[in-house]
Amino acid sequence: MDATFMRKTFALIAKGLIEKEQRLQKEPTRYPYSKALQHGINMFLAASQWTGCQTAMQYADETSFLAHFITRPIAEWFDEWNPETVDKLNLQEESFYAYGPFAYQRAGNVYTPSSDCYEFLETQDNDIMDGTEERFLYEKMAVLDQNAYCKVRRYIIEHPIITLEDRRMMSLDLADNPAARDAFQFAYEEITEDSYRCPQCGWTMVPGKYGYSCHSTHCTDTIPELTDEMRLDVSTGDLYRLKKGVMRYFAAPGKLELEIVAFCEKKKLRWALWPQMDRYDVEIQFFDGEVWEIDAKAYRNPIALRTKIQNDNGFPKGEYARGYFVIPSEYTVNQRNYTMIINRALENQKNVKCVTLKSLKTEIARKEASCHEE
């Protein structure tokens, strides 16, 4: 048993929680059983026994396990483990260890996966991600040509909620490209539950027994007062929203990409979204011909982003002067060493670094000004 074993354990638990939510939406009257979740639970129990912790076995059934563990920060899952074992395995350096709860209770034995759960799963290998909605969409998007890819992806980012008429109009617009139309239609699902338009991200905020839920727990952490104007009328059955995984993995990070593009337009710079079929997120070309490549990341946990970068073997290689991993500026408010953690892992790529959006804008402005001076 080692850190790799524990990494897979939490990946299976995260995947299983998301599977359960998706299956419950499709078949509300059936218990949403997930083999991945049960596998992850069994692995955690086996690891607990291996360390000499026997108390975890009293939570061997899924209901007890979820009630005891799933709404607690991950670090607390190890409270009854021998501290020396935790230190020996160096678990504090694993991305999962710093996360908050993987789910919160919605009603009874129903749990909604947290944004931390989704974020952690995103850092995992493809075999873990297989079968998820976002993986299916990625595969559908991967076969599109560059223009169709950009058109569909930008629409998804800018339209978390659409009407039936919007759906018809976009489908007609893509009528000559069945693959693009299929990808677009797959991204959305009908809204069937009472909900509000989230004032933070534009997706749906749904009231429940234990409070409101959105695609991200960070939306509910900062929720303002919801008004009648924000309520969505689902009685006519003509409203659609992005599937939750699509909102989390495509639309939410995409807002950062579009903000970078908007700044480039303001500076009258040449730019391209998702060049070379999404090898990068944004490409910027300055007046002197110098090219920068940007990879926008929406990971709140710097250890998770570091793990993702290491799994991807760093920043993609290419003919560019500078490469940047860019994160929202607010991520460093409570984690001032965020970019330092990432940049330590990028020491072998001298022309690549991690910066906040604010810092990137400063560097773009400085470079743009230097071009005019020359």
CSV table of C-alpha atoms in Angstrom, one decimal:
chain,number,residue,atom,x,y,z
A,1,MET,CA,0.0,0.0,0.0
A,2,ASP,CA,1.4,3.4,-1.0
A,3,ALA,CA,0.5,6.9,-2.1
A,4,THR,CA,-0.4,5.7,-5.6
A,5,PHE,CA,-2.9,3.2,-4.1
A,6,MET,CA,-4.5,6.1,-2.1
A,7,ARG,CA,-4.6,8.3,-5.1
A,8,LYS,CA,-6.6,5.7,-7.0
A,9,THR,CA,-8.8,5.2,-3.9
A,10,PHE,CA,-9.9,8.8,-3.9
A,11,ALA,CA,-10.2,9.0,-7.6
A,12,LEU,CA,-12.7,6.1,-7.6
A,13,ILE,CA,-14.7,7.6,-4.7
A,14,ALA,CA,-14.9,10.9,-6.6
A,15,LYS,CA,-15.9,9.2,-9.8
A,16,GLY,CA,-18.5,7.1,-8.0
A,17,LEU,CA,-20.1,10.2,-6.3
A,18,ILE,CA,-20.5,11.8,-9.7
A,19,GLU,CA,-21.9,8.6,-11.3
A,20,LYS,CA,-24.4,8.4,-8.5
A,21,GLU,CA,-25.7,11.9,-9.1
A,22,GLN,CA,-26.0,11.3,-12.8
A,23,ARG,CA,-27.8,8.1,-12.4
A,24,LEU,CA,-30.2,9.6,-9.9
A,25,GLN,CA,-31.1,12.3,-12.4
A,26,LYS,CA,-31.9,9.7,-15.0
A,27,GLU,CA,-33.8,7.3,-12.8
A,28,PRO,CA,-35.0,9.2,-9.7
A,29,THR,CA,-36.9,6.1,-8.3
A,30,ARG,CA,-34.0,3.8,-8.3
A,31,TYR,CA,-31.0,3.7,-5.9
A,32,PRO,CA,-28.0,5.0,-7.8
A,33,TYR,CA,-25.5,2.2,-7.2
A,34,SER,CA,-21.9,2.9,-8.5
A,35,LYS,CA,-19.3,0.1,-8.8
A,36,ALA,CA,-16.6,2.8,-8.8
A,37,LEU,CA,-17.7,4.2,-5.5
A,38,GLN,CA,-17.9,0.8,-3.8
A,39,HIS,CA,-14.5,-0.1,-5.2
A,40,GLY,CA,-13.0,3.1,-3.7
A,41,ILE,CA,-14.7,2.5,-0.4
A,42,ASN,CA,-13.3,-1.0,-0.2
A,43,MET,CA,-9.8,0.3,-1.0
A,44,PHE,CA,-10.0,2.9,1.7
A,45,LEU,CA,-11.2,0.3,4.2
A,46,ALA,CA,-8.4,-2.1,3.2
A,47,ALA,CA,-5.8,0.8,3.6
A,48,SER,CA,-7.2,1.6,7.0
A,49,GLN,CA,-6.8,-2.0,8.1
A,50,TRP,CA,-3.3,-2.1,6.7
A,51,THR,CA,-2.3,0.8,8.9
A,52,GLY,CA,-3.8,-0.9,12.0
A,53,CYS,CA,-7.0,1.2,12.1
A,54,GLN,CA,-9.9,-1.2,12.8
A,55,THR,CA,-12.6,1.4,13.5
A,56,ALA,CA,-13.2,2.2,9.9
A,57,MET,CA,-14.7,-1.3,9.3
A,58,GLN,CA,-17.9,-0.2,11.2
A,59,TYR,CA,-18.6,2.0,8.1
A,60,ALA,CA,-18.2,-0.8,5.6
A,61,ASP,CA,-21.6,-0.4,4.0
A,62,GLU,CA,-22.1,2.5,1.6
A,63,THR,CA,-24.7,4.3,3.6
A,64,SER,CA,-22.6,4.4,6.8
A,65,PHE,CA,-19.5,5.3,4.9
A,66,LEU,CA,-21.0,8.3,3.2
A,67,ALA,CA,-22.7,9.5,6.4
A,68,HIS,CA,-19.4,9.3,8.4
A,69,PHE,CA,-16.8,10.4,5.9
A,70,ILE,CA,-18.1,12.1,2.7
A,71,THR,CA,-19.0,15.5,4.2
A,72,ARG,CA,-15.7,15.8,6.1
A,73,PRO,CA,-12.5,17.4,4.8
A,74,ILE,CA,-10.3,14.7,3.4
A,75,ALA,CA,-7.5,15.3,6.0
A,76,GLU,CA,-10.0,14.2,8.7
A,77,TRP,CA,-10.5,10.8,7.1
A,78,PHE,CA,-7.1,10.0,8.5
A,79,ASP,CA,-7.8,11.1,12.1
A,80,GLU,CA,-7.7,7.5,13.4
A,81,TRP,CA,-4.7,6.4,11.4
A,82,ASN,CA,-1.3,6.2,12.9
A,83,PRO,CA,0.3,9.7,12.3
A,84,GLU,CA,3.6,8.0,11.6
A,85,THR,CA,2.0,6.1,8.7
A,86,VAL,CA,0.5,9.2,7.3
A,87,ASP,CA,4.0,10.9,7.4
A,88,LYS,CA,5.7,7.8,6.0
A,89,LEU,CA,3.4,7.7,3.0
A,90,ASN,CA,3.8,11.5,2.7
A,91,LEU,CA,0.1,11.9,2.2
A,92,GLN,CA,0.2,15.6,3.1
A,93,GLU,CA,1.9,16.2,-0.3
A,94,GLU,CA,-0.9,14.5,-2.2
A,95,SER,CA,-3.5,16.7,-3.8
A,96,PHE,CA,-6.5,14.9,-2.3
A,97,TYR,CA,-5.2,15.6,1.2
A,98,ALA,CA,-5.8,19.3,1.1
A,99,TYR,CA,-9.4,19.1,-0.3
A,100,GLY,CA,-12.5,19.9,1.7
A,101,PRO,CA,-15.5,17.5,1.6
A,102,PHE,CA,-16.1,15.6,-1.6
A,103,ALA,CA,-19.9,16.0,-1.2
A,104,TYR,CA,-22.5,17.6,0.9
A,105,GLN,CA,-25.9,16.2,2.0
A,106,ARG,CA,-28.8,17.3,-0.1
A,107,ALA,CA,-31.6,15.1,1.5
A,108,GLY,CA,-31.5,11.9,3.5
A,109,ASN,CA,-29.0,9.6,1.8
A,110,VAL,CA,-28.7,11.9,-1.3
A,111,TYR,CA,-25.3,13.7,-1.7
A,112,THR,CA,-24.3,16.3,-4.2
A,113,PRO,CA,-20.6,16.1,-5.3
A,114,SER,CA,-18.6,19.3,-4.4
A,115,SER,CA,-16.5,21.4,-6.7
A,116,ASP,CA,-13.5,19.9,-4.9
A,117,CYS,CA,-14.7,16.4,-5.9
A,118,TYR,CA,-14.9,17.5,-9.6
A,119,GLU,CA,-11.6,19.3,-9.5
A,120,PHE,CA,-9.7,16.3,-8.0
A,121,LEU,CA,-11.2,13.9,-10.6
A,122,GLU,CA,-10.1,16.2,-13.4
A,123,THR,CA,-6.4,15.6,-12.4
A,124,GLN,CA,-6.7,11.9,-12.8
A,125,ASP,CA,-5.7,9.5,-15.6
A,126,ASN,CA,-8.0,9.0,-18.6
A,127,ASP,CA,-9.0,5.5,-17.5
A,128,ILE,CA,-10.6,7.0,-14.4
A,129,MET,CA,-12.3,9.7,-16.4
A,130,ASP,CA,-13.7,7.3,-19.0
A,131,GLY,CA,-17.5,7.1,-18.9
A,132,THR,CA,-18.1,10.6,-17.6
A,133,GLU,CA,-20.2,13.2,-19.4
A,134,GLU,CA,-17.2,15.5,-19.9
A,135,ARG,CA,-15.1,12.7,-21.4
A,136,PHE,CA,-17.9,11.8,-23.9
A,137,LEU,CA,-18.2,15.4,-24.9
A,138,TYR,CA,-14.4,15.7,-25.3
A,139,GLU,CA,-14.4,12.7,-27.6
A,140,LYS,CA,-17.2,14.2,-29.7
A,141,MET,CA,-15.4,17.6,-29.9
A,142,ALA,CA,-12.0,16.0,-30.8
A,143,VAL,CA,-13.3,14.9,-34.3
A,144,LEU,CA,-14.4,18.4,-35.3
A,145,ASP,CA,-12.4,20.7,-37.5
A,146,GLN,CA,-10.8,23.8,-35.9
A,147,ASN,CA,-13.6,26.3,-36.9
A,148,ALA,CA,-16.5,24.0,-35.7
A,149,TYR,CA,-14.6,23.1,-32.5
A,150,CYS,CA,-14.2,26.8,-31.6
A,151,LYS,CA,-17.8,27.7,-32.6
A,152,VAL,CA,-19.3,25.0,-30.4
A,153,ARG,CA,-16.9,25.4,-27.5
A,154,ARG,CA,-17.4,29.2,-27.3
A,155,TYR,CA,-21.2,28.8,-27.5
A,156,ILE,CA,-21.0,26.4,-24.5
A,157,ILE,CA,-19.0,28.8,-22.5
A,158,GLU,CA,-21.2,31.8,-23.2
A,159,HIS,CA,-24.5,30.0,-22.8
A,160,PRO,CA,-24.8,27.8,-19.6
A,161,ILE,CA,-28.7,28.0,-19.9
A,162,ILE,CA,-30.6,28.2,-23.2
A,163,THR,CA,-34.2,28.1,-24.4
A,164,LEU,CA,-35.7,25.5,-26.7
A,165,GLU,CA,-35.7,28.1,-29.4
A,166,ASP,CA,-32.0,28.7,-28.8
A,167,ARG,CA,-31.4,25.0,-29.1
A,168,ARG,CA,-33.3,24.8,-32.4
A,169,MET,CA,-31.5,27.9,-33.9
A,170,MET,CA,-28.0,26.6,-33.0
A,171,SER,CA,-28.9,23.1,-34.3
A,172,LEU,CA,-30.0,24.6,-37.6
A,173,ASP,CA,-26.8,26.7,-37.8
A,174,LEU,CA,-24.9,23.4,-37.4
A,175,ALA,CA,-27.1,21.4,-39.8
A,176,ASP,CA,-24.3,21.0,-42.3
A,177,ASN,CA,-22.0,19.5,-39.7
A,178,PRO,CA,-23.8,16.6,-38.0
A,179,ALA,CA,-20.8,15.9,-35.7
A,180,ALA,CA,-20.8,19.4,-34.4
A,181,ARG,CA,-24.6,19.4,-33.9
A,182,ASP,CA,-24.3,16.2,-32.0
A,183,ALA,CA,-21.6,17.6,-29.7
A,184,PHE,CA,-23.7,20.7,-29.1
A,185,GLN,CA,-26.9,18.8,-28.3
A,186,PHE,CA,-25.1,16.3,-26.1
A,187,ALA,CA,-23.8,19.2,-23.9
A,188,TYR,CA,-27.2,20.2,-22.7
A,189,GLU,CA,-30.1,18.7,-20.7
A,190,GLU,CA,-33.6,19.8,-20.0
A,191,ILE,CA,-34.1,21.6,-16.7
A,192,THR,CA,-36.8,19.7,-14.8
A,193,GLU,CA,-36.4,20.9,-11.2
A,194,ASP,CA,-37.3,24.2,-9.6
A,195,SER,CA,-34.3,26.4,-9.7
A,196,TYR,CA,-32.8,29.9,-10.0
A,197,ARG,CA,-30.2,31.3,-12.4
A,198,CYS,CA,-27.0,31.4,-10.3
A,199,PRO,CA,-25.9,35.0,-10.0
A,200,GLN,CA,-22.3,33.8,-9.7
A,201,CYS,CA,-21.8,31.5,-12.8
A,202,GLY,CA,-25.1,31.7,-14.7
A,203,TRP,CA,-25.9,28.0,-14.3
A,204,THR,CA,-28.8,26.6,-12.1
A,205,MET,CA,-29.0,27.0,-8.4
A,206,VAL,CA,-31.3,24.4,-6.9
A,207,PRO,CA,-32.9,24.7,-3.4
A,208,GLY,CA,-32.8,21.5,-1.2
A,209,LYS,CA,-33.3,20.4,2.3
A,210,TYR,CA,-29.8,21.4,3.3
A,211,GLY,CA,-29.5,24.6,1.3
A,212,TYR,CA,-28.8,25.5,-2.3
A,213,SER,CA,-26.6,23.7,-4.7
A,214,CYS,CA,-24.9,24.7,-7.9
A,215,HIS,CA,-22.1,23.2,-10.0
A,216,SER,CA,-19.6,24.6,-7.6
A,217,THR,CA,-19.8,24.9,-3.8
A,218,HIS,CA,-18.0,28.3,-4.2
A,219,CYS,CA,-21.2,29.7,-5.8
A,220,THR,CA,-23.1,28.8,-2.6
A,221,ASP,CA,-20.4,30.1,-0.4
A,222,THR,CA,-20.9,33.6,-1.8
A,223,ILE,CA,-24.6,33.5,-2.6
A,224,PRO,CA,-26.4,36.8,-2.5
A,225,GLU,CA,-30.1,37.0,-1.9
A,226,LEU,CA,-32.0,35.2,-4.6
A,227,THR,CA,-34.8,37.2,-6.2
A,228,ASP,CA,-38.0,36.3,-8.1
A,229,GLU,CA,-36.3,37.6,-11.3
A,230,MET,CA,-33.7,34.9,-11.0
A,231,ARG,CA,-36.3,32.1,-10.7
A,232,LEU,CA,-36.5,29.9,-13.8
A,233,ASP,CA,-39.9,28.9,-15.1
A,234,VAL,CA,-39.5,25.2,-15.9
A,235,SER,CA,-43.3,24.5,-16.2
A,236,THR,CA,-43.2,24.8,-20.0
A,237,GLY,CA,-40.3,22.4,-20.5
A,238,ASP,CA,-38.4,24.7,-22.8
A,239,LEU,CA,-35.3,25.5,-20.8
A,240,TYR,CA,-32.0,23.6,-21.1
A,241,ARG,CA,-28.8,23.8,-19.1
A,242,LEU,CA,-25.3,22.4,-19.6
A,243,LYS,CA,-24.8,19.1,-18.0
A,244,LYS,CA,-23.0,19.5,-14.7
A,245,GLY,CA,-19.7,17.9,-15.8
A,246,VAL,CA,-19.7,20.0,-18.9
A,247,MET,CA,-20.3,23.2,-16.9
A,248,ARG,CA,-17.5,22.3,-14.6
A,249,TYR,CA,-14.9,21.2,-17.1
A,250,PHE,CA,-15.7,23.3,-20.2
A,251,ALA,CA,-17.7,26.4,-19.4
A,252,ALA,CA,-16.3,27.5,-16.0
A,253,PRO,CA,-12.6,27.5,-17.1
A,254,GLY,CA,-13.6,29.0,-20.4
A,255,LYS,CA,-14.7,32.2,-18.8
A,256,LEU,CA,-11.0,32.8,-17.9
A,257,GLU,CA,-10.0,32.1,-21.5
A,258,LEU,CA,-12.5,34.6,-22.9
A,259,GLU,CA,-11.4,37.3,-20.4
A,260,ILE,CA,-7.8,36.9,-21.7
A,261,VAL,CA,-9.1,37.3,-25.2
A,262,ALA,CA,-11.1,40.4,-24.3
A,263,PHE,CA,-8.0,42.0,-22.9
A,264,CYS,CA,-6.1,41.2,-26.1
A,265,GLU,CA,-8.8,42.7,-28.2
A,266,LYS,CA,-8.6,45.9,-26.0
A,267,LYS,CA,-4.9,46.0,-26.8
A,268,LYS,CA,-5.6,45.3,-30.5
A,269,LEU,CA,-3.4,42.2,-30.5
A,270,ARG,CA,-3.8,39.2,-32.7
A,271,TRP,CA,-5.1,36.2,-30.8
A,272,ALA,CA,-6.5,32.7,-31.4
A,273,LEU,CA,-8.7,30.5,-29.2
A,274,TRP,CA,-7.8,26.8,-28.8
A,275,PRO,CA,-5.1,26.8,-31.6
A,276,GLN,CA,-3.9,23.5,-33.0
A,277,MET,CA,-7.1,21.8,-31.8
A,278,ASP,CA,-6.8,22.9,-28.2
A,279,ARG,CA,-3.1,22.3,-27.8
A,280,TYR,CA,-3.2,25.6,-26.0
A,281,ASP,CA,-6.1,27.8,-24.8
A,282,VAL,CA,-5.1,31.2,-26.1
A,283,GLU,CA,-2.4,32.2,-28.5
A,284,ILE,CA,-1.2,35.8,-28.6
A,285,GLN,CA,0.9,37.4,-31.3
A,286,PHE,CA,2.5,40.8,-30.7
A,287,PHE,CA,3.4,43.5,-33.2
A,288,ASP,CA,7.0,42.3,-33.4
A,289,GLY,CA,5.9,38.7,-34.3
A,290,GLU,CA,6.6,37.2,-30.9
A,291,VAL,CA,4.1,34.5,-29.9
A,292,TRP,CA,2.9,33.6,-26.4
A,293,GLU,CA,0.9,30.5,-25.6
A,294,ILE,CA,-1.6,30.4,-22.7
A,295,ASP,CA,-3.1,27.6,-20.7
A,296,ALA,CA,-5.9,28.8,-18.4
A,297,LYS,CA,-6.5,26.7,-15.3
A,298,ALA,CA,-9.3,26.9,-12.8
A,299,TYR,CA,-7.9,24.7,-10.0
A,300,ARG,CA,-8.3,26.2,-6.5
A,301,ASN,CA,-5.9,23.6,-5.1
A,302,PRO,CA,-2.3,24.3,-6.2
A,303,ILE,CA,-1.2,20.7,-5.4
A,304,ALA,CA,-3.9,19.5,-7.7
A,305,LEU,CA,-2.8,21.7,-10.5
A,306,ARG,CA,0.9,20.7,-9.9
A,307,THR,CA,-0.2,17.0,-10.2
A,308,LYS,CA,-2.1,17.7,-13.4
A,309,ILE,CA,0.9,19.5,-14.9
A,310,GLN,CA,3.3,16.7,-13.9
A,311,ASN,CA,0.9,14.1,-15.3
A,312,ASP,CA,0.8,16.1,-18.6
A,313,ASN,CA,4.7,16.3,-18.7
A,314,GLY,CA,4.6,20.1,-18.3
A,315,PHE,CA,3.6,22.8,-20.7
A,316,PRO,CA,3.1,21.6,-24.3
A,317,LYS,CA,6.1,22.1,-26.4
A,318,GLY,CA,6.0,24.5,-29.4
A,319,GLU,CA,7.5,27.4,-31.2
A,320,TYR,CA,6.6,30.2,-28.7
A,321,ALA,CA,8.7,32.8,-26.9
A,322,ARG,CA,6.8,32.4,-23.6
A,323,GLY,CA,4.2,29.9,-22.1
A,324,TYR,CA,1.9,30.7,-19.2
A,325,PHE,CA,-0.3,28.7,-17.0
A,326,VAL,CA,-2.8,31.3,-15.9
A,327,ILE,CA,-5.1,31.1,-12.8
A,328,PRO,CA,-7.8,33.5,-11.6
A,329,SER,CA,-6.3,36.3,-9.4
A,330,GLU,CA,-8.6,35.6,-6.5
A,331,TYR,CA,-7.1,32.1,-6.0
A,332,THR,CA,-4.0,33.7,-4.4
A,333,VAL,CA,-5.9,35.7,-1.9
A,334,ASN,CA,-5.8,33.0,0.7
A,335,GLN,CA,-2.9,31.0,-0.9
A,336,ARG,CA,-0.2,33.6,-1.5
A,337,ASN,CA,2.3,30.9,-2.4
A,338,TYR,CA,0.1,29.3,-5.1
A,339,THR,CA,2.1,30.3,-8.1
A,340,MET,CA,5.4,29.5,-6.3
A,341,ILE,CA,4.2,25.9,-5.8
A,342,ILE,CA,3.5,25.5,-9.5
A,343,ASN,CA,6.7,27.3,-10.7
A,344,ARG,CA,8.9,25.0,-8.7
A,345,ALA,CA,7.6,22.2,-10.8
A,346,LEU,CA,8.3,24.2,-14.0
A,347,GLU,CA,12.0,24.8,-13.3
A,348,ASN,CA,13.1,22.7,-16.3
A,349,GLN,CA,11.0,24.9,-18.7
A,350,LYS,CA,12.7,28.2,-18.5
A,351,ASN,CA,10.3,30.1,-20.7
A,352,VAL,CA,7.2,28.8,-18.9
A,353,LYS,CA,5.6,30.0,-15.6
A,354,CYS,CA,2.4,30.2,-13.7
A,355,VAL,CA,0.9,33.6,-13.1
A,356,THR,CA,-2.4,35.1,-12.1
A,357,LEU,CA,-4.7,36.8,-14.6
A,358,LYS,CA,-3.8,40.2,-13.2
A,359,SER,CA,-0.1,39.5,-13.6
A,360,LEU,CA,-0.6,38.2,-17.2
A,361,LYS,CA,-2.4,41.4,-18.1
A,362,THR,CA,0.5,43.4,-16.7
A,363,GLU,CA,3.1,41.4,-18.7
A,364,ILE,CA,1.0,41.7,-21.9
A,365,ALA,CA,0.7,45.5,-21.4
A,366,ARG,CA,4.4,45.7,-20.8
A,367,LYS,CA,5.3,43.7,-23.9
A,368,GLU,CA,2.8,45.6,-26.0
A,369,ALA,CA,4.3,48.9,-24.9
A,370,SER,CA,7.9,47.8,-25.7
A,371,CYS,CA,6.8,46.9,-29.2
A,372,HIS,CA,5.7,50.5,-29.8
A,373,GLU,CA,9.0,51.8,-28.4
A,374,GLU,CA,11.0,49.8,-30.9
